[in-house]
Coordinates of C-alpha atoms in Angstrom, one line a residue:
Chain A
X1 CA 27.3 6.5 2.9
X2 CA 28.2 3.4 4.6
X3 CA 25.9 0.3 4.7
X4 CA 26.4 -2.0 7.4
X5 CA 24.8 -5.4 7.9
X6 CA 25.8 -6.8 11.4
X7 CA 25.0 -10.6 12.1
X8 CA 22.0 -10.4 10.1
X9 CA 19.8 -13.5 9.9
X10 CA 16.3 -14.0 7.8
X11 CA 14.3 -17.0 7.7
X12 CA 11.3 -17.9 5.3
X13 CA 10.0 -21.2 6.7
X14 CA 12.6 -23.7 7.7
X15 CA 15.1 -22.2 5.4
X16 CA 17.5 -19.5 6.1
X17 CA 17.5 -16.7 3.4
X18 CA 20.4 -15.0 5.1
X19 CA 22.4 -16.8 8.0
X20 CA 24.4 -14.6 10.1
X21 CA 25.7 -12.1 7.5
X22 CA 28.0 -9.3 8.2
X23 CA 29.0 -6.9 5.5
X24 CA 30.2 -3.4 5.2
X25 CA 29.9 -1.4 1.9
X26 CA 31.7 2.0 1.4
X27 CA 30.8 5.2 -0.4
X28 CA 31.7 5.6 -4.1
X29 CA 32.0 1.9 -5.0
X30 CA 30.0 -0.5 -7.1
X31 CA 29.4 -3.8 -5.8
X32 CA 28.3 -6.7 -7.6
X33 CA 26.4 -9.1 -5.4
X34 CA 26.8 -12.5 -7.3
X35 CA 25.1 -15.7 -6.4
X36 CA 22.7 -18.5 -7.8
X37 CA 19.0 -18.3 -7.5
X38 CA 17.8 -18.4 -3.9
X39 CA 21.2 -17.4 -2.4
X40 CA 19.8 -14.4 -0.5
X41 CA 20.7 -11.5 -3.1
X42 CA 17.3 -10.0 -3.3
X43 CA 16.6 -10.3 0.4
X44 CA 19.8 -8.5 1.2
X45 CA 18.9 -5.7 -1.1
X46 CA 15.4 -5.5 0.2
X47 CA 16.7 -5.3 3.9
X48 CA 18.8 -2.3 2.7
X49 CA 15.6 -0.7 1.1
X50 CA 13.8 -1.3 4.4
X51 CA 11.2 -3.4 2.7
X52 CA 11.9 -6.6 4.9
X53 CA 13.3 -6.6 8.3
X54 CA 16.0 -8.9 9.8
X55 CA 14.9 -11.8 12.4
X56 CA 18.3 -11.2 14.0
X57 CA 20.9 -8.5 13.7
X58 CA 21.0 -5.1 12.5
X59 CA 21.0 -3.3 9.1
X60 CA 22.3 0.3 9.0
X61 CA 22.7 2.9 6.4
X62 CA 25.1 5.6 7.7
X63 CA 24.7 4.7 11.3
X64 CA 20.9 5.0 10.8
X65 CA 19.0 1.6 11.7
X66 CA 17.0 0.8 8.3
X67 CA 13.2 1.2 8.5
X68 CA 10.8 1.6 5.5
X69 CA 11.6 5.4 5.5
X70 CA 15.4 4.9 4.6
X71 CA 14.0 4.9 1.0
X72 CA 14.7 8.7 1.2
X73 CA 18.3 7.9 1.0
X74 CA 18.1 4.6 -1.1
X75 CA 17.0 4.3 -4.6
X76 CA 15.8 0.7 -5.4
X77 CA 15.1 -1.3 -8.5
X78 CA 13.3 -4.4 -8.0
X79 CA 13.3 -7.4 -10.5
X80 CA 9.4 -7.4 -10.0
X81 CA 7.1 -5.1 -11.5
X82 CA 6.5 -2.0 -9.2
X83 CA 4.1 0.2 -11.2
X84 CA 0.4 0.9 -11.2
X85 CA -0.9 -0.5 -14.3
X86 CA -3.4 2.2 -14.9
X87 CA -0.6 5.1 -14.9
X88 CA 1.1 6.3 -17.9
X89 CA 4.9 6.6 -18.2
X90 CA 4.4 10.3 -17.4
X91 CA 2.1 9.7 -14.4
X92 CA 4.8 7.2 -12.8
X93 CA 7.5 9.8 -13.3
X94 CA 5.4 12.6 -11.9
X95 CA 4.5 10.4 -8.8
X96 CA 8.2 9.6 -8.2
X97 CA 9.1 13.2 -8.4
X98 CA 6.3 14.2 -6.0
X99 CA 7.6 11.5 -3.4
X100 CA 11.5 11.6 -3.5
X101 CA 12.9 15.1 -3.0
X102 CA 16.1 13.9 -4.6
X103 CA 14.2 12.9 -8.0
X104 CA 15.8 15.1 -10.9
X105 CA 12.9 15.8 -13.4
X106 CA 15.5 16.9 -16.0
X107 CA 17.5 13.8 -15.7
X108 CA 14.3 11.8 -15.7
X109 CA 13.4 13.6 -19.1
X110 CA 16.7 12.8 -20.7
X111 CA 16.6 9.3 -19.5
X112 CA 13.1 8.8 -21.0
X113 CA 14.7 10.1 -24.3
X114 CA 17.8 8.0 -24.0
X115 CA 15.5 4.8 -23.3
X116 CA 12.9 5.8 -26.1
X117 CA 10.0 5.7 -23.7
X118 CA 6.9 7.6 -24.6
X119 CA 5.6 9.6 -21.5
X120 CA 1.8 9.3 -22.7
X121 CA 2.0 5.4 -23.2
X122 CA 0.1 3.5 -20.4
X123 CA 2.4 1.0 -18.4
X124 CA 0.1 -1.8 -19.2
X125 CA 0.7 -1.4 -22.8
X126 CA 4.6 -1.4 -22.5
X127 CA 6.7 -4.5 -23.4
X128 CA 8.8 -6.2 -20.6
X129 CA 11.8 -4.6 -22.1
X130 CA 10.2 -1.1 -21.7
X131 CA 9.1 -1.8 -18.3
X132 CA 12.7 -2.8 -17.4
X133 CA 13.9 0.4 -19.0
X134 CA 11.1 2.5 -17.0
X135 CA 12.2 1.0 -13.7
X136 CA 15.7 2.1 -14.5
X137 CA 14.5 5.6 -15.5
X138 CA 12.9 6.0 -12.1
X139 CA 15.9 4.5 -10.3
X140 CA 18.7 6.6 -12.0
X141 CA 16.6 10.0 -12.0
X142 CA 17.3 10.0 -8.3
X143 CA 20.5 11.3 -6.8
X144 CA 20.2 9.1 -3.7
X145 CA 23.3 8.4 -2.1
X146 CA 22.5 4.4 -2.2
X147 CA 21.5 2.8 -5.5
X148 CA 20.3 -0.7 -5.2
X149 CA 19.6 -2.7 -8.5
X150 CA 18.1 -6.1 -8.3
X151 CA 18.5 -8.1 -11.5
X152 CA 18.6 -5.1 -13.9
X153 CA 18.7 -7.5 -16.8
X154 CA 16.2 -10.0 -16.0
X155 CA 14.2 -11.1 -18.9
X156 CA 15.7 -8.4 -21.4
X157 CA 17.1 -8.9 -24.7
X158 CA 20.9 -8.2 -25.2
X159 CA 19.9 -4.7 -27.0
X160 CA 18.2 -3.6 -24.0
X161 CA 21.0 -4.9 -21.8
X162 CA 23.4 -2.8 -23.6
X163 CA 21.5 0.2 -23.4
X164 CA 21.1 -0.3 -19.6
X165 CA 24.8 -0.7 -19.1
X166 CA 25.4 2.5 -21.2
X167 CA 22.8 4.4 -19.1
X168 CA 24.4 3.3 -15.9
X169 CA 27.7 4.6 -17.0
X170 CA 26.3 8.0 -18.0
X171 CA 24.0 8.4 -15.0
X172 CA 25.7 7.1 -11.9
X173 CA 27.6 9.4 -9.8
X174 CA 30.5 7.1 -9.3
X175 CA 32.1 9.3 -6.5
X176 CA 29.2 9.9 -4.4
X177 CA 26.8 7.0 -5.0
X178 CA 27.1 3.4 -3.4
X179 CA 25.8 1.1 -5.9
X180 CA 24.9 -2.5 -5.3
X181 CA 24.0 -4.6 -8.3
X182 CA 22.6 -8.1 -7.6
X183 CA 22.6 -10.3 -10.7
X184 CA 23.5 -13.5 -12.4
X185 CA 24.5 -11.6 -15.7
X186 CA 28.2 -11.2 -14.6
X187 CA 29.5 -10.5 -18.0
X188 CA 27.3 -7.5 -18.6
X189 CA 28.2 -5.7 -15.3
X190 CA 31.9 -6.8 -14.9
X191 CA 33.3 -3.4 -16.4
X192 CA 31.2 -1.5 -14.0
X193 CA 32.4 -3.4 -10.6
X194 CA 34.8 -2.3 -8.1
X195 CA 34.0 -5.2 -5.7
X196 CA 32.5 -8.7 -6.2
X197 CA 30.7 -10.4 -3.4
X198 CA 29.6 -14.1 -3.6
X199 CA 26.5 -14.9 -1.6
X200 CA 25.5 -18.7 -1.5
X201 CA 22.9 -20.3 0.7
X202 CA 22.5 -17.0 2.7
X203 CA 25.9 -16.6 3.5
X204 CA 28.6 -14.5 2.2
X205 CA 31.4 -16.9 1.0
X206 CA 33.9 -14.4 -0.6
X207 CA 34.6 -10.9 -1.4
X208 CA 37.3 -9.5 -3.8
X209 CA 38.3 -6.2 -5.5
X210 CA 37.9 -6.5 -9.0
X211 CA 41.1 -4.9 -10.0
X212 CA 43.1 -7.1 -7.7
X213 CA 41.5 -10.1 -9.2
X214 CA 42.4 -9.0 -12.7
X215 CA 46.1 -7.9 -11.7
X216 CA 47.0 -10.4 -9.2
X217 CA 45.1 -13.6 -10.0
X218 CA 44.6 -12.7 -13.7
X219 CA 40.9 -13.7 -13.4
X220 CA 37.7 -12.2 -14.7
X221 CA 35.0 -11.8 -12.2
X222 CA 33.1 -14.6 -13.9
X223 CA 36.0 -16.9 -13.8
X224 CA 36.6 -16.2 -10.2
X225 CA 32.8 -16.5 -9.4
X226 CA 32.7 -19.9 -11.2
X227 CA 36.0 -21.1 -9.3
X228 CA 34.8 -20.0 -6.0
X229 CA 31.4 -21.8 -6.5
X230 CA 33.0 -25.0 -7.6
X231 CA 35.3 -24.8 -4.6
X232 CA 32.2 -24.5 -2.4
X233 CA 30.5 -27.2 -4.1
X234 CA 33.5 -29.6 -3.4
X235 CA 33.6 -28.6 0.2
X236 CA 30.1 -29.5 0.4
X237 CA 30.6 -33.0 -0.8
X238 CA 33.6 -33.6 1.4
Chain B
X1 CA 2.8 19.2 -6.0
X2 CA 3.4 18.3 -2.4
X3 CA 4.1 14.6 -1.3
X4 CA 0.7 14.3 0.0
X5 CA -0.9 15.6 -3.0
X6 CA 1.1 13.1 -5.1
X7 CA -0.3 10.3 -2.9
X8 CA -3.8 11.5 -3.2
X9 CA -3.6 12.0 -6.9
X10 CA -2.2 8.4 -7.2
X11 CA -4.8 6.9 -5.1
X12 CA -7.6 8.8 -7.1
X13 CA -6.1 7.3 -10.4
X14 CA -5.8 3.7 -9.1
X15 CA -9.3 3.7 -7.6
X16 CA -11.3 5.8 -10.0
X17 CA -12.8 2.7 -12.2
X18 CA -14.0 1.2 -8.9
X19 CA -16.0 4.2 -7.9
X20 CA -17.2 4.7 -11.4
X21 CA -18.5 0.9 -11.2
X22 CA -20.0 1.8 -8.1
X23 CA -21.8 4.8 -9.3
X24 CA -23.1 2.8 -12.6
X25 CA -24.3 0.0 -10.3
X26 CA -26.3 2.5 -7.8
X27 CA -27.7 4.2 -10.9
X28 CA -28.8 0.9 -12.4
X29 CA -30.3 -0.1 -9.0
X30 CA -32.4 3.0 -8.9
X31 CA -33.4 2.9 -12.5
X32 CA -34.8 -0.8 -11.9
X33 CA -36.4 0.6 -8.7
X34 CA -38.2 3.3 -10.7
X35 CA -39.1 0.9 -13.5
X36 CA -40.8 -1.4 -10.9
X37 CA -42.7 1.3 -9.5
X38 CA -43.9 2.4 -13.0
X39 CA -44.9 -0.9 -13.7
X40 CA -47.0 -1.6 -10.6
X41 CA -48.3 2.1 -11.0
X42 CA -47.2 2.8 -7.3
X43 CA -44.7 5.6 -7.6
X44 CA -43.5 5.3 -4.0
X45 CA -43.0 1.6 -3.3
X46 CA -39.4 0.5 -4.5
X47 CA -37.8 3.8 -5.2
X48 CA -37.5 5.1 -1.9
X49 CA -36.7 1.9 -0.3
X50 CA -33.9 1.6 -3.0
X51 CA -32.4 4.8 -2.0
X52 CA -32.5 4.1 1.9
X53 CA -31.0 0.6 1.1
X54 CA -28.3 2.1 -1.0
X55 CA -27.6 4.8 1.7
X56 CA -27.3 1.9 4.5
X57 CA -25.0 0.2 2.1
X58 CA -22.8 3.2 2.5
X59 CA -21.8 2.3 6.0
X60 CA -19.5 -0.2 4.5
X61 CA -18.6 1.6 1.3
X62 CA -15.7 3.6 2.8
X63 CA -14.0 0.6 4.4
X64 CA -14.5 -1.4 1.2
X65 CA -13.0 1.1 -1.0
X66 CA -9.9 1.5 1.5
X67 CA -9.5 -2.3 1.6
X68 CA -9.5 -2.5 -2.2
X69 CA -6.8 0.0 -2.5
X70 CA -4.8 -1.7 0.3
X71 CA -5.3 -5.0 -1.5
X72 CA -3.9 -3.4 -4.6
X73 CA -0.9 -2.1 -2.8
X74 CA -0.2 -5.2 -1.1
X75 CA 0.5 -6.9 -4.5
X76 CA 3.7 -4.9 -5.0
X77 CA 6.1 -3.1 -2.8
X78 CA 5.8 0.0 -4.4
X79 CA 3.5 1.8 -1.8
X80 CA 5.8 0.9 1.1
X81 CA 8.8 2.0 -0.8
X82 CA 8.2 5.4 0.0
X83 CA 9.7 8.0 2.5
X84 CA 6.5 9.5 3.6
X85 CA 5.2 8.6 6.9
X86 CA 2.6 5.9 7.3
X87 CA 0.1 8.3 8.5
X88 CA 0.3 10.2 5.3
X89 CA 0.1 6.8 3.3
X90 CA -3.0 5.7 5.1
X91 CA -4.5 9.2 5.4
X92 CA -4.3 9.7 1.6
X93 CA -6.4 6.5 1.2
X94 CA -8.9 7.5 3.8
X95 CA -9.2 10.8 2.3
X96 CA -9.9 9.5 -1.3
X97 CA -12.3 6.9 0.2
X98 CA -14.1 9.7 2.1
X99 CA -14.4 11.9 -1.0
X100 CA -16.0 9.0 -2.9
X101 CA -18.5 8.4 -0.2
X102 CA -19.5 11.9 0.3
X103 CA -20.0 12.1 -3.6
X104 CA -22.1 9.1 -3.6
X105 CA -24.2 10.1 -0.4
X106 CA -24.7 13.4 -2.0
X107 CA -25.9 11.7 -5.3
X108 CA -28.4 9.5 -3.4
X109 CA -29.5 12.3 -1.1
X110 CA -30.2 14.5 -4.4
X111 CA -32.2 11.5 -5.7
X112 CA -33.9 11.3 -2.6
X113 CA -34.9 14.9 -2.4
X114 CA -35.8 14.8 -6.0
X115 CA -38.4 12.0 -5.1
X116 CA -39.7 14.2 -2.2
X117 CA -40.1 17.2 -4.5
X118 CA -42.1 15.2 -7.0
X119 CA -44.2 13.4 -4.5
X120 CA -44.5 15.8 -1.5
X121 CA -48.3 15.3 -1.3
X122 CA -47.7 11.8 -0.7
X123 CA -44.7 12.0 1.8
X124 CA -45.7 13.4 5.2
X125 CA -42.7 14.9 6.9
X126 CA -42.0 18.3 8.4
X127 CA -39.5 20.3 6.5
X128 CA -37.3 20.9 9.5
X129 CA -37.3 17.1 10.2
X130 CA -36.3 16.4 6.6
X131 CA -33.4 18.7 6.7
X132 CA -32.4 17.7 10.2
X133 CA -32.8 13.9 9.4
X134 CA -30.9 14.2 6.1
X135 CA -27.8 15.9 7.7
X136 CA -27.7 13.6 10.7
X137 CA -28.3 10.7 8.9
X138 CA -25.5 11.5 6.1
X139 CA -23.0 12.7 9.1
X140 CA -23.7 9.5 11.0
X141 CA -23.1 7.5 7.9
X142 CA -19.7 9.2 7.3
X143 CA -18.5 8.8 10.9
X144 CA -19.5 5.2 11.0
X145 CA -17.6 4.5 7.8
X146 CA -14.6 6.3 9.2
X147 CA -14.8 4.0 12.4
X148 CA -15.1 0.9 10.6
X149 CA -12.2 2.1 8.2
X150 CA -9.9 2.2 11.3
X151 CA -10.8 -1.2 12.1
X152 CA -10.1 -2.3 8.4
X153 CA -6.7 -0.5 8.4
X154 CA -5.8 -2.3 11.8
X155 CA -6.7 -5.7 10.7
X156 CA -5.0 -5.3 7.3
X157 CA -1.6 -4.2 9.0
X158 CA -1.8 -7.0 11.6
X159 CA -2.6 -9.6 8.9
X160 CA 0.4 -8.5 6.9
X161 CA 2.7 -8.2 10.0
X162 CA 2.0 -11.8 10.8
X163 CA 3.0 -12.8 7.2
X164 CA 6.8 -12.8 8.4
X165 CA 6.0 -15.7 10.8
X166 CA 5.9 -18.7 8.4
X167 CA 4.4 -20.9 11.3
X168 CA 1.1 -18.9 11.5
X169 CA 1.2 -17.4 8.0
X170 CA -1.6 -19.8 7.0
X171 CA -3.6 -19.1 10.2
X172 CA -3.5 -15.3 10.3
X173 CA -7.2 -14.9 9.5
X174 CA -7.8 -17.0 12.7
X175 CA -5.8 -14.5 14.8
X176 CA -7.8 -11.7 13.5
X177 CA -11.1 -13.6 14.4
X178 CA -9.5 -13.8 18.1
X179 CA -8.9 -10.3 18.0
X180 CA -12.3 -9.3 17.1
X181 CA -13.6 -12.0 19.7
X182 CA -11.4 -10.6 22.5
X183 CA -12.5 -7.0 21.9
X184 CA -16.1 -7.8 22.0
X185 CA -15.6 -10.1 25.1
X186 CA -13.6 -7.1 27.1
X187 CA -16.1 -4.7 25.9
X188 CA -19.1 -6.8 27.2
X189 CA -17.4 -7.3 30.5
X190 CA -16.8 -3.7 30.8
X191 CA -20.3 -2.9 30.4
X192 CA -21.1 -5.3 33.2
X193 CA -19.0 -3.4 35.7
X194 CA -21.6 -1.8 37.9
X195 CA -22.2 1.9 37.3
X196 CA -20.2 1.6 33.9
X197 CA -23.4 2.2 31.9
X198 CA -24.7 5.0 34.2
X199 CA -21.1 6.9 33.8
X200 CA -21.2 6.5 30.0
X201 CA -24.7 7.8 29.7
X202 CA -24.4 10.4 32.1
X203 CA -23.8 13.2 29.3
X204 CA -26.1 12.8 26.4
X205 CA -26.8 15.0 23.4
X206 CA -30.5 14.6 22.1
X207 CA -30.4 13.9 18.3
X208 CA -33.4 13.7 16.1
X209 CA -32.0 10.6 14.4
X210 CA -34.6 7.7 14.9
X211 CA -36.9 7.7 11.8
X212 CA -40.2 5.9 11.9
X213 CA -41.5 5.0 8.6
X214 CA -45.2 3.9 7.9
X215 CA -46.6 3.3 4.4
X216 CA -50.5 4.1 4.3
X217 CA -52.5 3.9 1.2
X218 CA -49.9 4.9 -1.1
X219 CA -48.4 7.6 1.2
X220 CA -45.2 7.7 3.4
X221 CA -45.4 9.1 7.0
X222 CA -42.1 9.7 8.5
X223 CA -41.4 10.9 12.1
X224 CA -38.0 11.6 13.7
X225 CA -37.8 10.5 17.3
X226 CA -35.1 12.1 19.6
X227 CA -32.3 9.6 20.4
X228 CA -29.9 10.4 23.2
X229 CA -26.3 10.0 21.9
X230 CA -24.0 9.6 25.0
X231 CA -21.0 11.9 25.1
X232 CA -18.6 9.6 26.8
X233 CA -19.8 6.7 24.5
X234 CA -19.0 8.8 21.4
X235 CA -15.6 9.9 22.9
X236 CA -14.8 6.3 23.6
X237 CA -15.3 5.2 19.9
X238 CA -13.3 8.4 18.8
X239 CA -10.4 7.5 21.0
X240 CA -10.5 3.9 19.9
X241 CA -10.5 4.9 16.2
X242 CA -7.4 7.0 16.8
X243 CA -5.7 4.3 18.8
X244 CA -6.3 1.7 15.8
X245 CA -5.1 4.2 13.4
X246 CA -1.9 4.8 15.3
X247 CA -1.3 1.1 15.8
X248 CA -1.8 0.6 12.1
X249 CA 0.8 3.3 11.3
X250 CA 3.3 1.8 14.0
X251 CA 2.9 -1.6 12.3
X252 CA 3.1 -0.1 8.7
X253 CA 6.5 1.5 9.6
X254 CA 8.1 -1.3 11.4
X255 CA 6.6 -4.6 10.7
X256 CA 4.5 -4.9 7.5
X257 CA 6.4 -6.8 4.7
X258 CA 4.4 -7.4 1.5

């Protein structure tokens, strides 16, 4: 399922969150959307999820203009809490199962076990780490063709991060799902990525195939990201 | 469980504590009224007034519940991250608020009828008037609550749609006031068109809905007067409510960002 952003701009106040961004993302690939805070990563994902709309340009998923109802095809994990505090873990899973036809209850049950989450526990009683795990359960239990993960490691300790990466490896359908991971934690996701995209000040400044980077430039994604950002800084000063 | 049932169940779970709070509040209000009646040895002074007062408050109970739920949903993106149509998202909330309103109206009506049973001799009202009055009053409250709810949904969606324009973000409430003012001006101008009122009042349904209360020597005397409800006027409000609901749905699908 192809995702296409054509000349997309979005402003919050005087600042551009995205400025004339054009991007095409293909089926069966895992993309890392990398950039510093406020670079436009979250806005890009929210636009693909139909939660914010471009001021200019167009966002399409498989040729269909994105509106709120694209959530049928797009599984989205936000860095913010997206729960009803009075719900239990089980309530939340049941609610998702009732709303998304592609939600796989068996997969959710297995994920809950893997993540050691108790279905009867109230969400407001969960630690930050466990809330992060629950968000991942809800996103990975869907078989949606597009999976968006916004800062999946935000505020989580290394043990939780490790379990999240393992879950991704086990539960992502690498052939059929298009996955976009927006993060600062490049080291953790590097083994998963097919493509890396750098976004800075609302603009896509570079995109590379991770295998090419390793084989041709002998660079890790983190090294390449740092050199790209340094070059950008130099250009800004000149 | 269908998607709509899932939404309804979720809306019941997120709002049940407010409903229970309201039930406790009205129960305490009635107990205080009963205690005051007992204290002054006048059994029909505060309690019937308390029941009627609480029932009148219910004109705004349904929209208040609805707005409380929308306010909660506005705090996260969870509600809008949903493939169901906006009609279903909003109708689920209207349905849950309506169930709460029916439940509390039934509760208050039951309290009112219990008072009547105990003090029949001191409340002078025809049995047929009592039944007709109770049904019409309750139905009227529900319909009014639904109508105000459509305005509440409309204002909520307009308010959040305007949020993406930074220059007016801080002044959104002024625009809502402007819409309210413009609607009233247009409506007043319409009523000034010669013949408009005559057309609107051409077909009417007589409804015994205008109660007259008088408190004489410890007894209540209640009469119901016939009120003519204009059919076209009623139709106008129904169409207006449907239009407001549909505009809210469109805005929710295309413009609202929370």
